[in-house]
Short mmCIF file of C-alpha atoms and ligand atoms in Angstrom, two decimals:
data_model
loop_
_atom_site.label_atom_id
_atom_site.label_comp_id
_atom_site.label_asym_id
_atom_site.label_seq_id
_atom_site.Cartn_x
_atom_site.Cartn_y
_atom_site.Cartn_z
CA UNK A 1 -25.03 16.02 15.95
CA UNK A 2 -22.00 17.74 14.29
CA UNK A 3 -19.94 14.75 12.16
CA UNK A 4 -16.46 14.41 12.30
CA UNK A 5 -14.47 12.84 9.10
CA UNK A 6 -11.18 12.03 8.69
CA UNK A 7 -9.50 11.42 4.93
CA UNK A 8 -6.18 9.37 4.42
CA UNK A 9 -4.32 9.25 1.32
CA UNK A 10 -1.01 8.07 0.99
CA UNK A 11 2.03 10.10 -0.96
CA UNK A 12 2.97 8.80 -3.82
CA UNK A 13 1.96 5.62 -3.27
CA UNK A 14 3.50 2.90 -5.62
CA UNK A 15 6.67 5.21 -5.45
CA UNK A 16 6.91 5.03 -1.77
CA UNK A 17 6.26 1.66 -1.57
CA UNK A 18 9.33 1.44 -3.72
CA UNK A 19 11.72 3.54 -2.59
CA UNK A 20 10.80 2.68 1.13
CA UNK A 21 11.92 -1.12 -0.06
CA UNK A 22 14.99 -0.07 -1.89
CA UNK A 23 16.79 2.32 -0.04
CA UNK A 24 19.03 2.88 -3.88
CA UNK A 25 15.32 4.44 -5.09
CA UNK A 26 15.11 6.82 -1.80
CA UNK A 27 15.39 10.65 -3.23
CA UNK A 28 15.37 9.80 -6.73
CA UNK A 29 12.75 10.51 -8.84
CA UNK A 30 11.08 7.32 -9.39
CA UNK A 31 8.17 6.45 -12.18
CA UNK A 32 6.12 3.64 -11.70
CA UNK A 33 3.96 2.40 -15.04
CA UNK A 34 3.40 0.64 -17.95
CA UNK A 35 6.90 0.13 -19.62
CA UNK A 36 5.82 -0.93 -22.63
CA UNK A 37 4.91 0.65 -26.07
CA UNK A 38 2.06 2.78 -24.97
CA UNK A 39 2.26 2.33 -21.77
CA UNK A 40 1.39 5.17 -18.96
CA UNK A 41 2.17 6.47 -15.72
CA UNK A 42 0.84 4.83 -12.79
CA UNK A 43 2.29 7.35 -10.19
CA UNK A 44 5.61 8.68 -9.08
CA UNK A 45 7.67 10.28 -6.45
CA UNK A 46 7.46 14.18 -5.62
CA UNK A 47 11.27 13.93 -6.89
CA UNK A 48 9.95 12.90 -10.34
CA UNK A 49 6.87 15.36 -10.23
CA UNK A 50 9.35 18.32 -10.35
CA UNK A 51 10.20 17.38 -13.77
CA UNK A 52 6.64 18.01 -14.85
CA UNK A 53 6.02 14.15 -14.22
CA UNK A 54 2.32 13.38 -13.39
CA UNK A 55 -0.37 10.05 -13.01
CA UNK A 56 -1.84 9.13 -16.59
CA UNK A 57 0.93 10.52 -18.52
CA UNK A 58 1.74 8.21 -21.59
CA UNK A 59 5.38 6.97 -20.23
CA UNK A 60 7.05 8.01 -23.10
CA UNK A 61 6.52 11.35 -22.47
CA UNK A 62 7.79 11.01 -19.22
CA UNK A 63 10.92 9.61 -20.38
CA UNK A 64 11.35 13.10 -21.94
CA UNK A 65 10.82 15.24 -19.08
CA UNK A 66 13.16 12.69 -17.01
CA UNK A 67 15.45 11.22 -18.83
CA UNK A 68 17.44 10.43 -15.53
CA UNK A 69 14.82 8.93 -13.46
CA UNK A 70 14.11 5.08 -12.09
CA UNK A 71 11.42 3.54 -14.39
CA UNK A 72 9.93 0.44 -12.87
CA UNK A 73 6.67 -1.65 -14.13
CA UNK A 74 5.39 -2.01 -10.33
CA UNK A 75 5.05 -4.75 -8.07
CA UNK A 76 1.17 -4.53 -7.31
CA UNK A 77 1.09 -7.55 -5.21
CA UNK A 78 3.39 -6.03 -3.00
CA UNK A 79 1.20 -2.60 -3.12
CA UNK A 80 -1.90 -4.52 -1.88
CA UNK A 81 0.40 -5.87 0.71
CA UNK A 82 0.86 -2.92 1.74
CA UNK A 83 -2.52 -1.30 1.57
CA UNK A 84 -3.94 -4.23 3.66
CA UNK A 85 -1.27 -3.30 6.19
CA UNK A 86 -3.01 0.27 6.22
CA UNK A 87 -6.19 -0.69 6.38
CA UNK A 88 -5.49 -2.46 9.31
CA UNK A 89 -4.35 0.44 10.90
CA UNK A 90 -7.11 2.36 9.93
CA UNK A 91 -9.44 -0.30 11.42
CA UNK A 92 -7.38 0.28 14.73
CA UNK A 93 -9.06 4.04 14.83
CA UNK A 94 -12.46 4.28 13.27
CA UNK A 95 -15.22 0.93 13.65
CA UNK A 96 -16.53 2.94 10.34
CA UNK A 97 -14.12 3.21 7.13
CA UNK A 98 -15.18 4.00 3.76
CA UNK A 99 -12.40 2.51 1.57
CA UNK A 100 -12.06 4.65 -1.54
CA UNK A 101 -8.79 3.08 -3.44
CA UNK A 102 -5.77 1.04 -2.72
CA UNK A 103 -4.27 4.29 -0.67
CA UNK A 104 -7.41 5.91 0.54
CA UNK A 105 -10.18 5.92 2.94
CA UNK A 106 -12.59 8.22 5.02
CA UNK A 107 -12.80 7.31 8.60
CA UNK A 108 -15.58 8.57 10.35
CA UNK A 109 -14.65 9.50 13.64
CA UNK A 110 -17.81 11.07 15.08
CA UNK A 111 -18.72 10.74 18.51
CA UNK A 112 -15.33 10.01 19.43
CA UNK A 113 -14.06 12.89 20.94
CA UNK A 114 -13.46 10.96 24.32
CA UNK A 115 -10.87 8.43 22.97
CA UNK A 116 -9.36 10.70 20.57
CA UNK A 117 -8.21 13.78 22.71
CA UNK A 118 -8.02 16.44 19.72
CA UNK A 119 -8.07 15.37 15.97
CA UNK A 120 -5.01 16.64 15.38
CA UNK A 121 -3.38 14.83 17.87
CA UNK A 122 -5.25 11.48 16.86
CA UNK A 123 -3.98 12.46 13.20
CA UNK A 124 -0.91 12.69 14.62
CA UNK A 125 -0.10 9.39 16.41
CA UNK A 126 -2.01 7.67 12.85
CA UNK A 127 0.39 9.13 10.59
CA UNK A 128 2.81 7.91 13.13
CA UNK A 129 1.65 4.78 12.90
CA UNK A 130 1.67 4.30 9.97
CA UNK A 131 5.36 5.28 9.18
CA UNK A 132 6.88 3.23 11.83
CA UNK A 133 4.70 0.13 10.42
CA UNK A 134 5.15 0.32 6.99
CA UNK A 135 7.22 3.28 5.70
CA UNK A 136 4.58 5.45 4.41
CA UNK A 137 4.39 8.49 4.67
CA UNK A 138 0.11 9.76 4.68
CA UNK A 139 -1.47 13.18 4.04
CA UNK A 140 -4.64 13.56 6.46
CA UNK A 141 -7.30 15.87 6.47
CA UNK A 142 -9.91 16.62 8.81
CA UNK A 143 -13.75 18.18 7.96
CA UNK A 144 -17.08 17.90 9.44
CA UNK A 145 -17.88 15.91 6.32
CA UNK A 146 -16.80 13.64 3.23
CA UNK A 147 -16.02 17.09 0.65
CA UNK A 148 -14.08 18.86 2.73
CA UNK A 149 -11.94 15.95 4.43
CA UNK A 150 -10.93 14.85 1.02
CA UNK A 151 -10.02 18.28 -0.22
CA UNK A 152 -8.45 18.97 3.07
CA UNK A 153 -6.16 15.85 3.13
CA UNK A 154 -4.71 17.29 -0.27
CA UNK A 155 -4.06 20.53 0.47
CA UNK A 156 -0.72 20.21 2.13
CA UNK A 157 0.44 17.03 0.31
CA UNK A 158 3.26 15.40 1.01
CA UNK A 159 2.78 14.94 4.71
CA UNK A 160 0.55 17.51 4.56
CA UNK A 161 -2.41 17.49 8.17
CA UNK A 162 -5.22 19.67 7.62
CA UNK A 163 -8.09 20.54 9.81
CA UNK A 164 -10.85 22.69 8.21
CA UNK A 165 -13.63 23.52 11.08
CA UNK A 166 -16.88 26.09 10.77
CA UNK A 167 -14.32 29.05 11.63
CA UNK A 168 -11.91 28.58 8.90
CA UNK A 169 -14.04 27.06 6.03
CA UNK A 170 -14.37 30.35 3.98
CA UNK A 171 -10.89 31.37 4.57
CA UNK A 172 -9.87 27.69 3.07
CA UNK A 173 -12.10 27.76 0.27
CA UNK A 174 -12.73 30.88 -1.59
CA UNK A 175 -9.37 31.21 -2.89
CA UNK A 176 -9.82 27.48 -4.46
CA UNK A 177 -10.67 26.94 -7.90
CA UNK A 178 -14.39 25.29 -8.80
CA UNK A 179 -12.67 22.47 -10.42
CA UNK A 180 -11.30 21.52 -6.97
CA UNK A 181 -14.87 21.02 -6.24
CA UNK A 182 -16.05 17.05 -6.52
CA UNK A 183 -18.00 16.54 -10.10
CA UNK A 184 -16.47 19.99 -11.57
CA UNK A 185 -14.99 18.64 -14.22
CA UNK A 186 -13.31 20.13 -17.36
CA UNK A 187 -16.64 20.97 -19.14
CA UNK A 188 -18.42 22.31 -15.78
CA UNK A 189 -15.69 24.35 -15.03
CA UNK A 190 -15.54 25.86 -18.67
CA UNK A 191 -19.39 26.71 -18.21
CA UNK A 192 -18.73 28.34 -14.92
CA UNK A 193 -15.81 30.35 -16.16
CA UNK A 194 -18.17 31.76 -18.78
CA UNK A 195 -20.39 32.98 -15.80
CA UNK A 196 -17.11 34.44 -14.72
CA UNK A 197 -16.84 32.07 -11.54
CA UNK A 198 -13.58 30.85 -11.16
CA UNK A 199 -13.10 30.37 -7.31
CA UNK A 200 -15.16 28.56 -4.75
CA UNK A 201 -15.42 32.32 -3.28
CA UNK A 202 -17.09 33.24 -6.59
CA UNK A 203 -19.19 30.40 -6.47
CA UNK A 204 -20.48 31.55 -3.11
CA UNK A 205 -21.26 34.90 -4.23
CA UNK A 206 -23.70 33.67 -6.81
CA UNK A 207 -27.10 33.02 -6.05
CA UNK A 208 -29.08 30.30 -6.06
CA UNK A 209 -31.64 31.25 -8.92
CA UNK A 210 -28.14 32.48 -11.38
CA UNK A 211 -27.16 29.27 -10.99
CA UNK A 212 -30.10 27.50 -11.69
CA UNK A 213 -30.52 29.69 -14.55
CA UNK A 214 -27.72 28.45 -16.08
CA UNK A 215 -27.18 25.28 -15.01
CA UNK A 216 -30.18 23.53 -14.47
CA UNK A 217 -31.74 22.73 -10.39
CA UNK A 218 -29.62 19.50 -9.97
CA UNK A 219 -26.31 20.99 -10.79
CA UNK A 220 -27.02 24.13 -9.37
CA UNK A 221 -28.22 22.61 -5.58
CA UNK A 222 -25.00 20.68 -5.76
CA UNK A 223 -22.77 23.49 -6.40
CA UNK A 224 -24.64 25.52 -3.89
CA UNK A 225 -24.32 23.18 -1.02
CA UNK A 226 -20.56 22.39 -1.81
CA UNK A 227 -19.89 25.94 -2.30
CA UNK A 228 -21.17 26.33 1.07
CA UNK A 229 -19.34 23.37 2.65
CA UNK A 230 -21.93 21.36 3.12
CA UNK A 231 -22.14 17.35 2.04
CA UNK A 232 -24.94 15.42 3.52
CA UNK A 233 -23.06 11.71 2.59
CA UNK A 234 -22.45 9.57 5.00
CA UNK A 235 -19.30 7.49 5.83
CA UNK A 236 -20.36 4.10 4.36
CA UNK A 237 -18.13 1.28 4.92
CA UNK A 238 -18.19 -1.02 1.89
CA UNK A 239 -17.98 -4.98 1.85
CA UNK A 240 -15.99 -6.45 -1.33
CA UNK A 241 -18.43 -8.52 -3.30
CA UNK A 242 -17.24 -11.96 -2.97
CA UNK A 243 -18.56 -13.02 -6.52
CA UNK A 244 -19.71 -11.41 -9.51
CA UNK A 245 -22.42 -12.99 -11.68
CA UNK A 246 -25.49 -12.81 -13.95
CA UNK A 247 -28.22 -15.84 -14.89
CA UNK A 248 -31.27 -16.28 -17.05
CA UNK A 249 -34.15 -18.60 -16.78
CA UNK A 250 -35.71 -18.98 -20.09
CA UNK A 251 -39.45 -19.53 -20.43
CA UNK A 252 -39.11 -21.84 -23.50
CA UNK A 253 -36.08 -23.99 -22.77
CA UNK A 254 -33.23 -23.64 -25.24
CA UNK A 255 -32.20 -26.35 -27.84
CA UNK A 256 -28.94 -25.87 -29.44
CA UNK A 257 -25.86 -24.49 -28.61
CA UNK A 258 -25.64 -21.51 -30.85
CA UNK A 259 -28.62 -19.87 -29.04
CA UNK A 260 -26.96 -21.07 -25.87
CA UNK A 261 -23.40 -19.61 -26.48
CA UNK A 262 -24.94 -16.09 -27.71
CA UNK A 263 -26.64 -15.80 -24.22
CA UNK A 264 -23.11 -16.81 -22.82
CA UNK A 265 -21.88 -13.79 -24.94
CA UNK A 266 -25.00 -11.68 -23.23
CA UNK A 267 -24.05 -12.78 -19.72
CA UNK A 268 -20.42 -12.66 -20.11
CA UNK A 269 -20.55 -8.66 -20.91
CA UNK A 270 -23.06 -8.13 -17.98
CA UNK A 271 -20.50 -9.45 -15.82
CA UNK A 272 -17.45 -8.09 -17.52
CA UNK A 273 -19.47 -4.71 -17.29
CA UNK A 274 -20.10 -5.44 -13.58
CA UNK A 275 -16.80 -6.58 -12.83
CA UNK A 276 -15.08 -3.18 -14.18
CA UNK A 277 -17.08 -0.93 -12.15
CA UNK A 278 -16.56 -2.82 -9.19
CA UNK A 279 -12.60 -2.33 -10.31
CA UNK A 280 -12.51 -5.73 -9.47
CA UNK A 281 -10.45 -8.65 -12.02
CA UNK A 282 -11.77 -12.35 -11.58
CA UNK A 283 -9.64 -15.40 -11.19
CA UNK A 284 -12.40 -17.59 -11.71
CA UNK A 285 -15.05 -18.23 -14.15
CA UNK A 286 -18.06 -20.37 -13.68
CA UNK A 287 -20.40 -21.48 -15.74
CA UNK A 288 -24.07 -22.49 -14.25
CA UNK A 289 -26.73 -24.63 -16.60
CA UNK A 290 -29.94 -25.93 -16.01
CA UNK A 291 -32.26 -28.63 -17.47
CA UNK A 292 -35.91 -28.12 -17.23
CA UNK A 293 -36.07 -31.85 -16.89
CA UNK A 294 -35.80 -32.72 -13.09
CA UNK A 295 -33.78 -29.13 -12.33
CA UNK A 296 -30.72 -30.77 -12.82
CA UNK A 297 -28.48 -28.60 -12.30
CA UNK A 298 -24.37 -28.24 -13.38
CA UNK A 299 -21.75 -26.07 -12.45
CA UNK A 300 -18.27 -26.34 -13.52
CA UNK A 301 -15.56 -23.69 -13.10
CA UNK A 302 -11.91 -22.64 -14.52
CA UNK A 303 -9.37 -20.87 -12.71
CA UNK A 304 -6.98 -18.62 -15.37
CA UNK A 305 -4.02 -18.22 -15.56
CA UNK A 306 -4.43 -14.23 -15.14
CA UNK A 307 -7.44 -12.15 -12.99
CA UNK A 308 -9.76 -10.34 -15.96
CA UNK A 309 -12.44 -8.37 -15.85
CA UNK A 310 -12.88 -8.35 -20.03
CA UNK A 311 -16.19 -9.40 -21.65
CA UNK A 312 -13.90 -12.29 -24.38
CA UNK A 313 -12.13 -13.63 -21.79
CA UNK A 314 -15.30 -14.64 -19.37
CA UNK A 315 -16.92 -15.50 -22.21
CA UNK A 316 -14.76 -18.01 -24.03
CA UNK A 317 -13.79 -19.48 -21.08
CA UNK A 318 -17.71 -20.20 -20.15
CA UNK A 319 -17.85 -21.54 -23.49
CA UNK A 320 -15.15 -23.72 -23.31
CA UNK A 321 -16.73 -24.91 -19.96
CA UNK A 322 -20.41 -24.86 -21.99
CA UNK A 323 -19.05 -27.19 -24.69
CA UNK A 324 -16.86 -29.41 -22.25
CA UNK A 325 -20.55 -30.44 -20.64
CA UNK A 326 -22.02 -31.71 -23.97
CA UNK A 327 -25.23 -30.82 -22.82
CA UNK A 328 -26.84 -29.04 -25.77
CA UNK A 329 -30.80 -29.22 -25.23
CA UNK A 330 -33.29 -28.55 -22.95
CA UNK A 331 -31.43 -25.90 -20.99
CA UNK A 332 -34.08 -23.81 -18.74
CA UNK A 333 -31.03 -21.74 -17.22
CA UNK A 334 -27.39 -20.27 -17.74
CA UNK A 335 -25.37 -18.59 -15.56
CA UNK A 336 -21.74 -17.12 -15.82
CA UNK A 337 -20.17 -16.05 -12.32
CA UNK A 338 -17.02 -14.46 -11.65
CA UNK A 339 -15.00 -15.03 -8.09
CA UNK A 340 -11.59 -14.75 -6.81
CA UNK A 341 -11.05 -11.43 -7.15
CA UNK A 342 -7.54 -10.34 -7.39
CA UNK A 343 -6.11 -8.87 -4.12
CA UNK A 344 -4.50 -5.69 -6.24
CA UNK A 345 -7.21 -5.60 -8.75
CA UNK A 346 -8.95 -2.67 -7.26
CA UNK A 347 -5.95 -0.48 -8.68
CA UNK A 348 -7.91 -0.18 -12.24
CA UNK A 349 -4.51 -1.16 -13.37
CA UNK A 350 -4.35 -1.55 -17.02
CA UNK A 351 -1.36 0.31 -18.46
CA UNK A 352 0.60 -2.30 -20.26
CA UNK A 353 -2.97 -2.81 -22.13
CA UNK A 354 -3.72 0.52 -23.37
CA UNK A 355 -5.56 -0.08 -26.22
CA UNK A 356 -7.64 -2.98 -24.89
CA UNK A 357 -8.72 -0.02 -22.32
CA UNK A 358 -9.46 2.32 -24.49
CA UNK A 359 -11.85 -0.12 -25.85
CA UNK A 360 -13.49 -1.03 -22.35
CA UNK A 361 -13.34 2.40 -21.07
CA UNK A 362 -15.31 3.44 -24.69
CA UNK A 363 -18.12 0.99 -24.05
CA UNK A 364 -18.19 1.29 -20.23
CA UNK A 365 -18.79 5.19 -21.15
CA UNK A 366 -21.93 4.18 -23.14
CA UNK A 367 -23.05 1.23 -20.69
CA UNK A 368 -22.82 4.05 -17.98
CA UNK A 369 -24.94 6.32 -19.85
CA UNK A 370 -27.46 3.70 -21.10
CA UNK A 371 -27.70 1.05 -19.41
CA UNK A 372 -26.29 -2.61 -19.57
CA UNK A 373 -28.26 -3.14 -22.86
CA UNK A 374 -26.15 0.00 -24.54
CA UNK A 375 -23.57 -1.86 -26.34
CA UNK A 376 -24.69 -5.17 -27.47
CA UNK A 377 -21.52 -7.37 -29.48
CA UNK A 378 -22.90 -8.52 -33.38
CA UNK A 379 -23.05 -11.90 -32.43
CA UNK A 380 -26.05 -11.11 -29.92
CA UNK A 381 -28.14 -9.53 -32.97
CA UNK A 382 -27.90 -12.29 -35.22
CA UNK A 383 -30.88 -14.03 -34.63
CA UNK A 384 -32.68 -10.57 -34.33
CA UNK A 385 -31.67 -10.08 -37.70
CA UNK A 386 -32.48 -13.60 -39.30
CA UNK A 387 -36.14 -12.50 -38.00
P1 TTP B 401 -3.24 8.58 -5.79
O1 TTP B 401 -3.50 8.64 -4.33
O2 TTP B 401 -4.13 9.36 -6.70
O3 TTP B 401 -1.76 9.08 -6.10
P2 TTP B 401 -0.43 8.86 -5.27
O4 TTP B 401 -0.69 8.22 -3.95
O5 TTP B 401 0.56 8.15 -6.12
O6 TTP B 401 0.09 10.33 -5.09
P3 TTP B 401 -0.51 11.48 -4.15
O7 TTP B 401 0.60 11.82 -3.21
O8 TTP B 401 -0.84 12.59 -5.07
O9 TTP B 401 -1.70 10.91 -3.45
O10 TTP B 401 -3.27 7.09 -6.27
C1 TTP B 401 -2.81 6.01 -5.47
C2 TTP B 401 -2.12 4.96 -6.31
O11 TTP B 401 -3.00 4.49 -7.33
C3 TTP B 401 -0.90 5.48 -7.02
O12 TTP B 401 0.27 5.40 -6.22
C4 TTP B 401 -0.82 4.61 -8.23
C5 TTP B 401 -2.26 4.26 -8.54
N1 TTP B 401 -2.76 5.09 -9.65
C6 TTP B 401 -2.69 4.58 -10.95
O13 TTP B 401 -2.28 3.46 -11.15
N2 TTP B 401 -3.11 5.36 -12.00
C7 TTP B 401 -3.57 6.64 -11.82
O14 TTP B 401 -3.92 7.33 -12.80
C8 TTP B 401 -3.62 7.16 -10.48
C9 TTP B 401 -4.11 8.56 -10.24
C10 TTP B 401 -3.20 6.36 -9.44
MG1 MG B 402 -2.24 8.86 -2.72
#
């Protein structure tokens, strides 16, 4: 049965949100960031992104380019406020929705042609909808699958509507560069300019065995079917993980804190790890201990001050809650869990701590590549070493 997808991403999103609550902000080019020494650019309006203003740009910069604009450090609370008004929106016109960030989803709107009337027209009335209820303004496209809605609903942005169907695919995307294609990145796209692709269309006029050639089978399938249009994911609606954790049962029980706290220190990065590719930040920490005498089990657990999702902070505060339990010996298992995630956290907002995610985003580059046991803190070799 032929799919039908839907993609929604809201313009400028933190700027809208802004200037749709302060009418002072409306046509002004507005920059939404970290404020602070090396902080960056979050987002901001199309009026900004005339000066050259763009997402990830270290703000300072952007001062430069727009000396006169409206610099704000955000107010992500009230962006998740929003957001949750959207999704609710969204939930009023697919049963399936595949949230992808704070201002984005796929809806999957297969097999719905009877309540819908014509896509466009049940793009239409969303983006409608959406204005009235919250002031946004949303950029939709339309595809028989997951590729080509998201590339479609970015085509025409701001307010842009976009329907790409089995008669206009080619037409839509041979004049597109390969990087527009999902996991063409900077390097891919350097290796297919060397094979002198630099279009989709070019893409599509190279065969199968070329690319393979050069590329290897995996990347070259890939290519080939998105070349091609063709993207056999599903729409897969995604449940937020009510609590993040990690235990160990020991076979010989432990006896003394120090070997206790460094498998804190284990656990604690696990779930730090965990926590920052869910994009989630934890409100709560809690600590989980059990004796091998009777099972006994404890759990105590700390609300902070501040939602984290770094490895020093969920570990010293399941220390803290470790030492507060004076219970040093016989421990057959330790857990840390992580819960209360924080309703904006999803943004992967950390701007005001640059360097602190440079650091994470360093080690979650070599946890992603090897494995959870890739980066290992000193403290967690010692005893190795005293072997
Ligand atoms: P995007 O949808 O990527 O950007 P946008 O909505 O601001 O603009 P566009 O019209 O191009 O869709 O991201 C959604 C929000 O996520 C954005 O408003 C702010 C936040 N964000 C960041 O904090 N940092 C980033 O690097 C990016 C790309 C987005
Ligand atoms: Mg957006």
């Amino acid at each position: 049965m032929d799919r039908l997808v839907m993609h929604v991403d809201m313009d400028a999103f933190f700027a809208s949100v802004e200037q749709n609550d302060h009418e002072e902000y409306r046509g002004k080019p507005l920059i939404v960031g970290g404020l602070a020494g090396r902080g960056v650019v979050s987002t901001c309006s199309y009026e900004a992104r005339r000066f050259g203003v763009h997402s990830a740009m270290p703000m300072v910069r952007a001062r430069q380019l727009c000396p006169q604009g409206i610099f704000l450090a955000g107010n992500y609370r009230r962006y998740a406020e929003v957001s949750a008004a959207i999704f609710a929106i969204f939930a009023r016109y697919s049963p399936v929705i595949e949230p992808l960030s704070i201002d984005e989803a796929f809806l999957d709107l297969t097999g719905m042609e009877y309540i819908m009337g014509t896509p466009i027209a049940y793009a239409r009335r969303l983006k409608a909808e959406i204005r009235a209820e919250t002031g946004i303004v949303a950029s939709v496209g339309i595809a028989p699958n997951k590729f080509l809605a998201k590339l479609a609903s970015d085509l025409d942005k701001p307010d842009g509507l976009v329907i790409i169907t089995e008669e206009n695919v080619r037409q839509v995307l041979d004049p597109l560069p390969v990087s527009r294609i999902w996991g063409v990145g900077r390097k891919m796209n350097a290796q297919l300019m060397q094979m002198g692709i630099r279009t989709i269309g070019e893409l599509y006029g190279t065969s199968y065995e070329k690319l393979c050639h050069h590329l290897g089978e995996h990347m070259a399938r890939h290519l080939y079917e998105l070349a091609r249009g063709q993207d056999k994911r599903s729409v897969a609606p995604r449940e937020r993980a009510k609590s993040i954790g990690k235990e160990v049962t020991f076979t010989e029980d432990l006896q003394c804190a120090e070997d206790a706290e460094r498998v804190l220190l284990d656990l604690a990065c696990k779930v730090g790890w965990r926590l920052r590719k869910a994009g989630e930040k934890a409100r709560t920490v809690q600590l989980k201990l059990r004796l091998s005498q009777g099972f006994k089990t404890y759990t105590r657990s700390r609300t902070l001050t501040e939602a984290t999702c770094y490895d020093e902070e969920i570990y010293h505060t399941a220390c803290a809650l470790f030492r507060e339990l004076r219970i040093f010996r016989g421990i057959r298992l330790l857990g840390v869990s992580t819960a209360g995630f924080d309703a904006g956290a999803e943004l992967n907002l950390f701007h005001d701590e640059a360097k602190k995610e440079n650091l994470y985003a360093a080690i979650d580059k070599i946890r992603a590549k090897f494995g959870e046991e890739g980066i290992t803190k000193a403290q967690l070799l010692r005893k190795d070493k005293r072997k």
